[in-house]
CSV table of N, CA, C and O in Angstrom, one decimal:
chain,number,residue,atom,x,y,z
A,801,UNK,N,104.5,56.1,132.6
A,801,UNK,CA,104.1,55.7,131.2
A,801,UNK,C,105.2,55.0,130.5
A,801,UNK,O,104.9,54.1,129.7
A,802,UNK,N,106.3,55.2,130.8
A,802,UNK,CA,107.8,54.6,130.3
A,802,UNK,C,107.5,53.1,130.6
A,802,UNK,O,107.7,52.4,129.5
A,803,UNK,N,107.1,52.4,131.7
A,803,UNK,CA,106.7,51.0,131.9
A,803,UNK,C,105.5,50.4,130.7
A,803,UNK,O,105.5,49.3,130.2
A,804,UNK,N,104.9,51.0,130.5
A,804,UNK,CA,103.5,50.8,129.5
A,804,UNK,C,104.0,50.9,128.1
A,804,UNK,O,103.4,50.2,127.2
A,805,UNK,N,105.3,51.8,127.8
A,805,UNK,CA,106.1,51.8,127.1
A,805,UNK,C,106.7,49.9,126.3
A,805,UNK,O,106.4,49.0,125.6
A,806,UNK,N,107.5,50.3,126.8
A,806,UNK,CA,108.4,49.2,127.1
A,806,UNK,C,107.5,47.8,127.2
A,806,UNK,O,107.8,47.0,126.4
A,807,UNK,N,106.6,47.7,128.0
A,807,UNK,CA,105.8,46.7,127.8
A,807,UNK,C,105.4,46.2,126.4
A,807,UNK,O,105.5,45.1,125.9
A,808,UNK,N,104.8,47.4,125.6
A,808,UNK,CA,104.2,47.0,124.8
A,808,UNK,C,105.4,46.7,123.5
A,808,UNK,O,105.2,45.9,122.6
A,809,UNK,N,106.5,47.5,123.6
A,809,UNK,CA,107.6,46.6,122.7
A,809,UNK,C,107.8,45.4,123.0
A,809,UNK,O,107.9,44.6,122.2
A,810,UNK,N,107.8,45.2,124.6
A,810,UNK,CA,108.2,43.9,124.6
A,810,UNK,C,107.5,43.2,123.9
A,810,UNK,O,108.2,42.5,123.1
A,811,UNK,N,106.0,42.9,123.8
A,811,UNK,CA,105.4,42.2,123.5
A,811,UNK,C,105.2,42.2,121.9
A,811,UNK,O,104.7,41.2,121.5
A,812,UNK,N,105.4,43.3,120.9
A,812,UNK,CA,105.8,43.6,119.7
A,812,UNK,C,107.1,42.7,119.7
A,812,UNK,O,107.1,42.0,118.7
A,813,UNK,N,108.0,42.5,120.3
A,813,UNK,CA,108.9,41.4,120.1
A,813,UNK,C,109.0,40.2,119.8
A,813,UNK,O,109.5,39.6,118.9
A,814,UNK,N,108.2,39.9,120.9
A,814,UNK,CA,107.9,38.8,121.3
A,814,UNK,C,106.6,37.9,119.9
A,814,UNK,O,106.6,36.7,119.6
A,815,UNK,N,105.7,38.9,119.5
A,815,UNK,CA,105.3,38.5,118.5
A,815,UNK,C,105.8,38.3,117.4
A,815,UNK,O,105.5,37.3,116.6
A,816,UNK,N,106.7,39.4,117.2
A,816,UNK,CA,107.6,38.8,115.7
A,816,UNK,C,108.5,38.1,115.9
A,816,UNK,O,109.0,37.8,114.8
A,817,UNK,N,109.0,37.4,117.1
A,817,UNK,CA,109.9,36.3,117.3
A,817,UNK,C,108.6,34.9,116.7
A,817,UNK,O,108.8,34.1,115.8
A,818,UNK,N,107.8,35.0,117.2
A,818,UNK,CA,106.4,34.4,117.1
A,818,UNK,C,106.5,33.7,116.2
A,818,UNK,O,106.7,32.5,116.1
A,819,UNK,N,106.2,35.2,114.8
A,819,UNK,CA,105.7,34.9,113.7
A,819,UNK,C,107.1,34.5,112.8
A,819,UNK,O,107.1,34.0,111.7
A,820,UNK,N,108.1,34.9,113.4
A,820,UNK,CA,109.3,34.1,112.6
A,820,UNK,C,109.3,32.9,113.1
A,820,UNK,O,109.4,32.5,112.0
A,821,UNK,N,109.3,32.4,113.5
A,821,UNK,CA,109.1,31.0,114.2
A,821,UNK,C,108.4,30.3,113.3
A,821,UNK,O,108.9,29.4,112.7
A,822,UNK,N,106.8,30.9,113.2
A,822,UNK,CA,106.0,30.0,112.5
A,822,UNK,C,105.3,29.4,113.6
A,822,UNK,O,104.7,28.4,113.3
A,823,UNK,N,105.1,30.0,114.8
A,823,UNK,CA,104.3,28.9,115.8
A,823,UNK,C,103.2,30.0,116.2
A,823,UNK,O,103.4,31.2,116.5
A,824,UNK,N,102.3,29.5,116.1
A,824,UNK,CA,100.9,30.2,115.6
A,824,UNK,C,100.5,30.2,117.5
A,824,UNK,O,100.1,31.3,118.0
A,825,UNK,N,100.5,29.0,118.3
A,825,UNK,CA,100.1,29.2,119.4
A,825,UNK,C,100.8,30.2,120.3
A,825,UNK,O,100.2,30.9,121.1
A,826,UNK,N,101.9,30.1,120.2
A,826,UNK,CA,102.9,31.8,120.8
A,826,UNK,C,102.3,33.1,120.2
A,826,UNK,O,102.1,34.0,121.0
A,827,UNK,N,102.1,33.1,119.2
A,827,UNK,CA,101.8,34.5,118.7
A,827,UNK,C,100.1,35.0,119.3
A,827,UNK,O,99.9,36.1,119.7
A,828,UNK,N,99.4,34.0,119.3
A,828,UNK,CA,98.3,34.0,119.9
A,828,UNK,C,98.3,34.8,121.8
A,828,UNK,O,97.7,35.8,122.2
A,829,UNK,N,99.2,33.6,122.5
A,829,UNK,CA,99.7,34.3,123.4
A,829,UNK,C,99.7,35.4,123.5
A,829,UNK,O,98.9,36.2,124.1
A,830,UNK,N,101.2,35.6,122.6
A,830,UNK,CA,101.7,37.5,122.6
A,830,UNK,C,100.1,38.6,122.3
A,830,UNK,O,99.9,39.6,122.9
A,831,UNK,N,99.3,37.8,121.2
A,831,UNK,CA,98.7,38.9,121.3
A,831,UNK,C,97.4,39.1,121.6
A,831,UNK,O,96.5,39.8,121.1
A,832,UNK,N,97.5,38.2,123.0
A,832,UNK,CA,96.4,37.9,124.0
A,832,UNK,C,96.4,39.1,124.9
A,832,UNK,O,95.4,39.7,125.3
A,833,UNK,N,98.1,39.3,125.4
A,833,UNK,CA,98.4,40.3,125.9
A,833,UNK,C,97.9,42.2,125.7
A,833,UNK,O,97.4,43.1,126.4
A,834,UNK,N,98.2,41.9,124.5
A,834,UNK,CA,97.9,43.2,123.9
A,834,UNK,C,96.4,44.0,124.3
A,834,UNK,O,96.3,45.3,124.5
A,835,UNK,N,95.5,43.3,124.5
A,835,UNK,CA,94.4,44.4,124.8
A,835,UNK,C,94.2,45.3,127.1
A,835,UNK,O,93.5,46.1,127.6
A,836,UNK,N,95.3,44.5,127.6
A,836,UNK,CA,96.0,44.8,128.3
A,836,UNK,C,96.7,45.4,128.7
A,836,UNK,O,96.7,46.1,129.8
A,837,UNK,N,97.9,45.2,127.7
A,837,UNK,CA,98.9,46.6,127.8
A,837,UNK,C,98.1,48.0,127.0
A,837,UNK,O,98.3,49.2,127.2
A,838,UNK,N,97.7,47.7,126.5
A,838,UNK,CA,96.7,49.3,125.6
A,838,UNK,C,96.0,49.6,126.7
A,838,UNK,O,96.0,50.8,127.1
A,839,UNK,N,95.4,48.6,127.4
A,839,UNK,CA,94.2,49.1,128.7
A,839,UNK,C,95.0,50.0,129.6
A,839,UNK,O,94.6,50.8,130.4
A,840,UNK,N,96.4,49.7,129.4
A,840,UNK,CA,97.3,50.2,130.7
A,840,UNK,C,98.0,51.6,130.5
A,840,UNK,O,98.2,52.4,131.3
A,841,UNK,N,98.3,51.5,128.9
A,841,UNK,CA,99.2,53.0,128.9
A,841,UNK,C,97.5,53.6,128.5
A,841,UNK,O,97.2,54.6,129.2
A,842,UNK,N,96.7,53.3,127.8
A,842,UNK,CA,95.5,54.6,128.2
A,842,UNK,C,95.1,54.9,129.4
A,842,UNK,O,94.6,56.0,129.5
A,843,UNK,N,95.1,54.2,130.5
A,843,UNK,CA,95.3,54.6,131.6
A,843,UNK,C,95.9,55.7,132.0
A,843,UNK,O,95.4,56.7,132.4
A,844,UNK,N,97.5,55.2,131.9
A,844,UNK,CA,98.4,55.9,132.1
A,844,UNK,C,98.5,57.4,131.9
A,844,UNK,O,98.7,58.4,132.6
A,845,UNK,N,98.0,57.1,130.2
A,845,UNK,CA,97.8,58.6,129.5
A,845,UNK,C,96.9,59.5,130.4
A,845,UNK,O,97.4,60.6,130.6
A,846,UNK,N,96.1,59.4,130.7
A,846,UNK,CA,95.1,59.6,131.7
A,846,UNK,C,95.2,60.7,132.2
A,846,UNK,O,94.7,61.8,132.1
A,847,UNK,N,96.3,60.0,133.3
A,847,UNK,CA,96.8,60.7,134.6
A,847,UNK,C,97.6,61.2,133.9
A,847,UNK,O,98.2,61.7,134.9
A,848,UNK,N,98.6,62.0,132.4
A,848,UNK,CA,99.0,62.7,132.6
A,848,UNK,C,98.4,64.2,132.1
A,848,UNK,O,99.0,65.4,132.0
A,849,UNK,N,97.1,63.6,131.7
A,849,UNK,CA,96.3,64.8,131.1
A,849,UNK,C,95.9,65.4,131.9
A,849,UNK,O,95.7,64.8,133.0
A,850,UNK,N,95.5,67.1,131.6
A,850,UNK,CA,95.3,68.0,132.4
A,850,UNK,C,93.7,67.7,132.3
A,850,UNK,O,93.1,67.5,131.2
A,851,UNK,N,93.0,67.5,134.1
A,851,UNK,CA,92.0,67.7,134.0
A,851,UNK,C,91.1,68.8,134.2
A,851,UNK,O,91.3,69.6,135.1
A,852,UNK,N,89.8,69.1,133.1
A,852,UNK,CA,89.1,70.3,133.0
A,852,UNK,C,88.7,70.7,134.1
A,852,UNK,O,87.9,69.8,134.6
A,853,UNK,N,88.9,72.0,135.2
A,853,UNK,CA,88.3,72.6,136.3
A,853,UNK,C,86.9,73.4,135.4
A,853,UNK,O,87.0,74.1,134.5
A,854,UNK,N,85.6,72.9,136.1
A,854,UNK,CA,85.2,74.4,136.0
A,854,UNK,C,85.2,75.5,136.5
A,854,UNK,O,85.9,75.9,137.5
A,855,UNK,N,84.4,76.3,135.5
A,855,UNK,CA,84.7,77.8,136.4
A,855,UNK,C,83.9,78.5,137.1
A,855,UNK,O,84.3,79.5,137.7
């Protein structure tokens, strides 16, 4: 999950570099990414939840 992590700052970076910039087509980019990396640490999360046995 540390990778899923990290990804998604990165790209929290990368967008506020973005939007300091002022270039509307990078930030677009950056946050094209975004429903991707969410797809990935909920994943992630996933696997580290305990799954319900019945009884």
């Amino acid at each position: 999950m540390s990778f899923e992590m990290w990804r998604l700052r990165r790209i929290a970076a990368g967008l506020a570099r973005a939007n300091a910039r002022g270039d509307a087509s990078a930030a677009r980019r950056w946050l094209a990414r975004v429903d991707g990396a969410l797809a990935d640490l909920d994943r992630a999360q996933d696997r580290l939840r305990p799954r319900r046995r019945p009884r």
